[in-house]
Amino acid sequence: MDLVTSPPSHLVGNATLLVGRQLCKLKNHTGFGLDVQLFRNSFFNNNLRTGIRNRLFSKGSEIPISCSASNGKDLFQRANGKLNDARVIYAVAPAMGHNQESHPESHFRVPSIVSALEKMELTPELRGSEIIELKDFKRASVDDIANVHTRTYVSGLEKAMDQASQQGIIFIEGSGPTYATANTFQDSLTAAGAGIALVDSVVEASKLSQNQPIGFALIRPPGHHAIPKGPMGFCVFGNVAIAARYAQRVHGLKRVFIIDFDVHHGNGTNDAFYEDPDIFFLSTHQAGSYPGTGKIDEIGQGDGEGTTLNLPLPGGSGDVAMRTVFDEVIVPSAQRFNPDIIFVSAGYDAHVLDPLASLQFTTGTYYMLASNIQQLAKDLCGGRCVFFLEGGYNLKSLSYSVADSFRAFLGEPSLASQFDNPAILYEEPLTKVNQAIQRVKHLHTL
């Protein structure tokens, strides 16, 4: 893996320009000012700048759970034996040491979600055994990572940590302003390890309880852009891809269905499984957005032909578009594939307030997706389902949307009406959306 010791100006400059343009575009569409700021709002600054690190790593009332494939039922017996009451199992890996000042993929992202969960009383301290937080989980091993990424890349990144330690921040060669600090390698192993621990937990829960809990990995760095040979687009290791291979290898869950609703195409996951008939990758993303991949006619090849489905949505697509996509594309694709487990690359950057794209999802859209995907998993694979955090760069919309997803998992009413402002939305390009849907249905005989 090649590294450069200073930021490639065209990449960093383009990213900064993109943020600026999207913020201006958003203000023009919405009339919003302060609410679309990427990092500045009073609630999150007050919480994040004072004490959030301590809250993330302090000993709370949750019972620590050590996760590995060999733990068996003991893993949950240590959680007071109340797995039957659990509705959500989550793990937190905030990568506090992996950060670049003013970068959109910052170390404020996961803490902001944790703050929102606390504010909305969606934590184990307030919900008891209904919500479980996994703690003391193991980092992923190099072998786990190497089931998706080349060992040359993995070892190259590990060696680069010395350079990062000396220079503070280095930029990893690849597409997009993907940076590394001295902590990046270990933080990335931790993120992947959180996903693996949740796979273990969800699979074990499916053996012990009919009221299957759903898993959510609140992790960074994100992963769906990372290609087998290297990093890309803020992503270091492909967390969902690593978990998919782990589920197959360790738990014998051969058929894995991956839904990626991030606003950007998950090219790394796409590439990792493009010829694999046992992993179905379905991505909805904004047409023409970074990284420019995910065309509608990219459907897999060889033995994997037909198990990749890409649906680029026109700018301005929102709640109506995504509800239609879910009913007409996602559900029949999943039903036909008949998976053993469902994974979700959960990017919250399609939100209308997010500065890096131009879709019009709302908090309510994400509630709908969380609820419907949970039901789909119950219908098809015993409820086995894990969400993995990907994008989402407006801290307010990111945090409230994840929190409302938790409410969906719990079967509680959405609070989206408290956060969403319908007045900022504009007419969706539904004719173009329907044309795209009909084309993808024709290509995949849905």
PDB file of C-alpha atoms in Angstrom, residues 181-300:
ATOM      1  CA  THR A 181      -3.403   8.653  12.571  1.00  0.00           C
ATOM      2  CA  ALA A 182      -1.256   6.527  14.862  1.00  0.00           C
ATOM      3  CA  ASN A 183      -4.457   4.948  16.205  1.00  0.00           C
ATOM      4  CA  THR A 184      -6.105   4.118  12.894  1.00  0.00           C
ATOM      5  CA  PHE A 185      -4.989   0.509  12.556  1.00  0.00           C
ATOM      6  CA  GLN A 186      -6.083  -0.531  16.042  1.00  0.00           C
ATOM      7  CA  ASP A 187      -9.263   1.545  15.862  1.00  0.00           C
ATOM      8  CA  SER A 188     -10.163  -0.122  12.571  1.00  0.00           C
ATOM      9  CA  LEU A 189      -9.607  -3.571  14.057  1.00  0.00           C
ATOM     10  CA  THR A 190     -11.865  -2.550  16.941  1.00  0.00           C
ATOM     11  CA  ALA A 191     -14.613  -1.402  14.582  1.00  0.00           C
ATOM     12  CA  ALA A 192     -14.527  -4.673  12.673  1.00  0.00           C
ATOM     13  CA  GLY A 193     -14.402  -6.573  15.961  1.00  0.00           C
ATOM     14  CA  ALA A 194     -17.567  -4.852  17.157  1.00  0.00           C
ATOM     15  CA  GLY A 195     -19.377  -6.066  14.059  1.00  0.00           C
ATOM     16  CA  ILE A 196     -18.102  -9.607  14.549  1.00  0.00           C
ATOM     17  CA  ALA A 197     -19.179  -9.567  18.211  1.00  0.00           C
ATOM     18  CA  LEU A 198     -22.662  -8.514  17.183  1.00  0.00           C
ATOM     19  CA  VAL A 199     -22.848 -11.354  14.671  1.00  0.00           C
ATOM     20  CA  ASP A 200     -21.973 -13.791  17.469  1.00  0.00           C
ATOM     21  CA  SER A 201     -24.574 -12.191  19.730  1.00  0.00           C
ATOM     22  CA  VAL A 202     -27.402 -12.111  17.222  1.00  0.00           C
ATOM     23  CA  VAL A 203     -26.766 -15.686  16.116  1.00  0.00           C
ATOM     24  CA  GLU A 204     -26.665 -16.934  19.707  1.00  0.00           C
ATOM     25  CA  ALA A 205     -29.818 -14.989  20.542  1.00  0.00           C
ATOM     26  CA  SER A 206     -31.643 -16.664  17.680  1.00  0.00           C
ATOM     27  CA  LYS A 207     -31.016 -20.000  19.403  1.00  0.00           C
ATOM     28  CA  LEU A 208     -32.253 -18.822  22.784  1.00  0.00           C
ATOM     29  CA  SER A 209     -35.166 -16.523  22.130  1.00  0.00           C
ATOM     30  CA  GLN A 210     -38.108 -16.245  19.772  1.00  0.00           C
ATOM     31  CA  ASN A 211     -38.118 -12.487  20.362  1.00  0.00           C
ATOM     32  CA  GLN A 212     -35.007 -11.977  18.269  1.00  0.00           C
ATOM     33  CA  PRO A 213     -33.055  -8.766  19.040  1.00  0.00           C
ATOM     34  CA  ILE A 214     -31.466  -6.740  16.267  1.00  0.00           C
ATOM     35  CA  GLY A 215     -27.823  -5.676  16.323  1.00  0.00           C
ATOM     36  CA  PHE A 216     -26.360  -2.241  15.635  1.00  0.00           C
ATOM     37  CA  ALA A 217     -22.636  -1.520  15.312  1.00  0.00           C
ATOM     38  CA  LEU A 218     -22.062   2.154  16.182  1.00  0.00           C
ATOM     39  CA  ILE A 219     -18.586   2.166  14.747  1.00  0.00           C
ATOM     40  CA  ARG A 220     -16.030   4.103  12.784  1.00  0.00           C
ATOM     41  CA  PRO A 221     -14.055   4.347  10.579  1.00  0.00           C
ATOM     42  CA  PRO A 222     -16.825   3.340   8.166  1.00  0.00           C
ATOM     43  CA  GLY A 223     -16.152   0.574   5.691  1.00  0.00           C
ATOM     44  CA  HIS A 224     -18.259   0.203   2.565  1.00  0.00           C
ATOM     45  CA  HIS A 225     -15.887   2.093   0.224  1.00  0.00           C
ATOM     46  CA  ALA A 226     -12.766   0.165   1.280  1.00  0.00           C
ATOM     47  CA  ILE A 227     -11.751  -2.108  -1.592  1.00  0.00           C
ATOM     48  CA  PRO A 228      -9.896  -5.408  -1.123  1.00  0.00           C
ATOM     49  CA  LYS A 229      -6.571  -3.806  -2.025  1.00  0.00           C
ATOM     50  CA  GLY A 230      -6.851  -0.635   0.024  1.00  0.00           C
ATOM     51  CA  PRO A 231      -8.752   2.209   1.682  1.00  0.00           C
ATOM     52  CA  MET A 232     -11.099   4.582  -0.055  1.00  0.00           C
ATOM     53  CA  GLY A 233     -13.589   7.334   0.668  1.00  0.00           C
ATOM     54  CA  PHE A 234     -13.059   7.720   4.457  1.00  0.00           C
ATOM     55  CA  CYS A 235     -13.157   3.904   4.823  1.00  0.00           C
ATOM     56  CA  VAL A 236     -10.304   1.696   6.057  1.00  0.00           C
ATOM     57  CA  PHE A 237     -11.605  -1.879   6.428  1.00  0.00           C
ATOM     58  CA  GLY A 238     -14.857  -3.218   4.977  1.00  0.00           C
ATOM     59  CA  ASN A 239     -16.699  -3.853   8.244  1.00  0.00           C
ATOM     60  CA  VAL A 240     -19.855  -5.335   6.750  1.00  0.00           C
ATOM     61  CA  ALA A 241     -17.911  -7.458   4.262  1.00  0.00           C
ATOM     62  CA  ILE A 242     -15.662  -8.797   7.036  1.00  0.00           C
ATOM     63  CA  ALA A 243     -18.745  -9.664   9.098  1.00  0.00           C
ATOM     64  CA  ALA A 244     -20.322 -11.423   6.120  1.00  0.00           C
ATOM     65  CA  ARG A 245     -17.324 -13.685   5.615  1.00  0.00           C
ATOM     66  CA  TYR A 246     -17.195 -14.318   9.367  1.00  0.00           C
ATOM     67  CA  ALA A 247     -20.874 -15.302   9.465  1.00  0.00           C
ATOM     68  CA  GLN A 248     -20.285 -17.767   6.652  1.00  0.00           C
ATOM     69  CA  ARG A 249     -17.078 -19.233   8.051  1.00  0.00           C
ATOM     70  CA  VAL A 250     -17.853 -19.429  11.771  1.00  0.00           C
ATOM     71  CA  HIS A 251     -21.623 -19.776  11.916  1.00  0.00           C
ATOM     72  CA  GLY A 252     -22.351 -21.576   8.654  1.00  0.00           C
ATOM     73  CA  LEU A 253     -24.711 -18.819   7.496  1.00  0.00           C
ATOM     74  CA  LYS A 254     -24.031 -19.356   3.825  1.00  0.00           C
ATOM     75  CA  ARG A 255     -26.457 -16.907   2.240  1.00  0.00           C
ATOM     76  CA  VAL A 256     -25.951 -13.283   3.291  1.00  0.00           C
ATOM     77  CA  PHE A 257     -28.152 -10.424   2.084  1.00  0.00           C
ATOM     78  CA  ILE A 258     -26.593  -6.949   2.364  1.00  0.00           C
ATOM     79  CA  ILE A 259     -28.676  -3.783   2.054  1.00  0.00           C
ATOM     80  CA  ASP A 260     -26.704  -0.550   1.631  1.00  0.00           C
ATOM     81  CA  PHE A 261     -28.820   2.617   1.864  1.00  0.00           C
ATOM     82  CA  ASP A 262     -25.925   5.041   2.251  1.00  0.00           C
ATOM     83  CA  VAL A 263     -26.205   7.958  -0.184  1.00  0.00           C
ATOM     84  CA  HIS A 264     -22.928   6.857  -1.798  1.00  0.00           C
ATOM     85  CA  HIS A 265     -22.449   3.565  -3.593  1.00  0.00           C
ATOM     86  CA  GLY A 266     -20.756   0.903  -1.467  1.00  0.00           C
ATOM     87  CA  ASN A 267     -18.180   0.099  -4.108  1.00  0.00           C
ATOM     88  CA  GLY A 268     -15.916  -1.822  -1.736  1.00  0.00           C
ATOM     89  CA  THR A 269     -18.635  -4.265  -0.700  1.00  0.00           C
ATOM     90  CA  ASN A 270     -19.767  -4.441  -4.317  1.00  0.00           C
ATOM     91  CA  ASP A 271     -16.285  -5.428  -5.485  1.00  0.00           C
ATOM     92  CA  ALA A 272     -15.647  -7.926  -2.679  1.00  0.00           C
ATOM     93  CA  PHE A 273     -18.661 -10.043  -3.648  1.00  0.00           C
ATOM     94  CA  TYR A 274     -19.163  -9.268  -7.328  1.00  0.00           C
ATOM     95  CA  GLU A 275     -18.565 -12.887  -8.361  1.00  0.00           C
ATOM     96  CA  ASP A 276     -20.035 -14.536  -5.263  1.00  0.00           C
ATOM     97  CA  PRO A 277     -23.455 -16.205  -5.686  1.00  0.00           C
ATOM     98  CA  ASP A 278     -23.919 -16.609  -1.923  1.00  0.00           C
ATOM     99  CA  ILE A 279     -23.793 -12.928  -0.969  1.00  0.00           C
ATOM    100  CA  PHE A 280     -26.424 -10.620  -2.414  1.00  0.00           C
ATOM    101  CA  PHE A 281     -25.407  -6.957  -2.371  1.00  0.00           C
ATOM    102  CA  LEU A 282     -28.170  -4.401  -2.906  1.00  0.00           C
ATOM    103  CA  SER A 283     -27.294  -0.702  -2.976  1.00  0.00           C
ATOM    104  CA  THR A 284     -29.507   2.347  -3.295  1.00  0.00           C
ATOM    105  CA  HIS A 285     -27.521   5.550  -3.752  1.00  0.00           C
ATOM    106  CA  GLN A 286     -27.660   8.959  -5.384  1.00  0.00           C
ATOM    107  CA  ALA A 287     -26.967   8.812  -9.106  1.00  0.00           C
ATOM    108  CA  GLY A 288     -23.753  10.566 -10.074  1.00  0.00           C
ATOM    109  CA  SER A 289     -22.440  10.832  -6.518  1.00  0.00           C
ATOM    110  CA  TYR A 290     -19.061   9.686  -5.192  1.00  0.00           C
ATOM    111  CA  PRO A 291     -17.405   7.395  -6.188  1.00  0.00           C
ATOM    112  CA  GLY A 292     -19.213   7.215  -9.544  1.00  0.00           C
ATOM    113  CA  THR A 293     -19.728   3.463  -9.443  1.00  0.00           C
ATOM    114  CA  GLY A 294     -22.902   1.445  -8.942  1.00  0.00           C
ATOM    115  CA  LYS A 295     -24.468   1.787 -12.349  1.00  0.00           C
ATOM    116  CA  ILE A 296     -27.790   0.049 -12.769  1.00  0.00           C
ATOM    117  CA  ASP A 297     -26.370  -2.510 -15.196  1.00  0.00           C
ATOM    118  CA  GLU A 298     -23.652  -3.619 -12.746  1.00  0.00           C
ATOM    119  CA  ILE A 299     -25.313  -6.862 -11.656  1.00  0.00           C
ATOM    120  CA  GLY A 300     -22.387  -9.136 -10.812  1.00  0.00           C
TER     121      GLY A 300
END
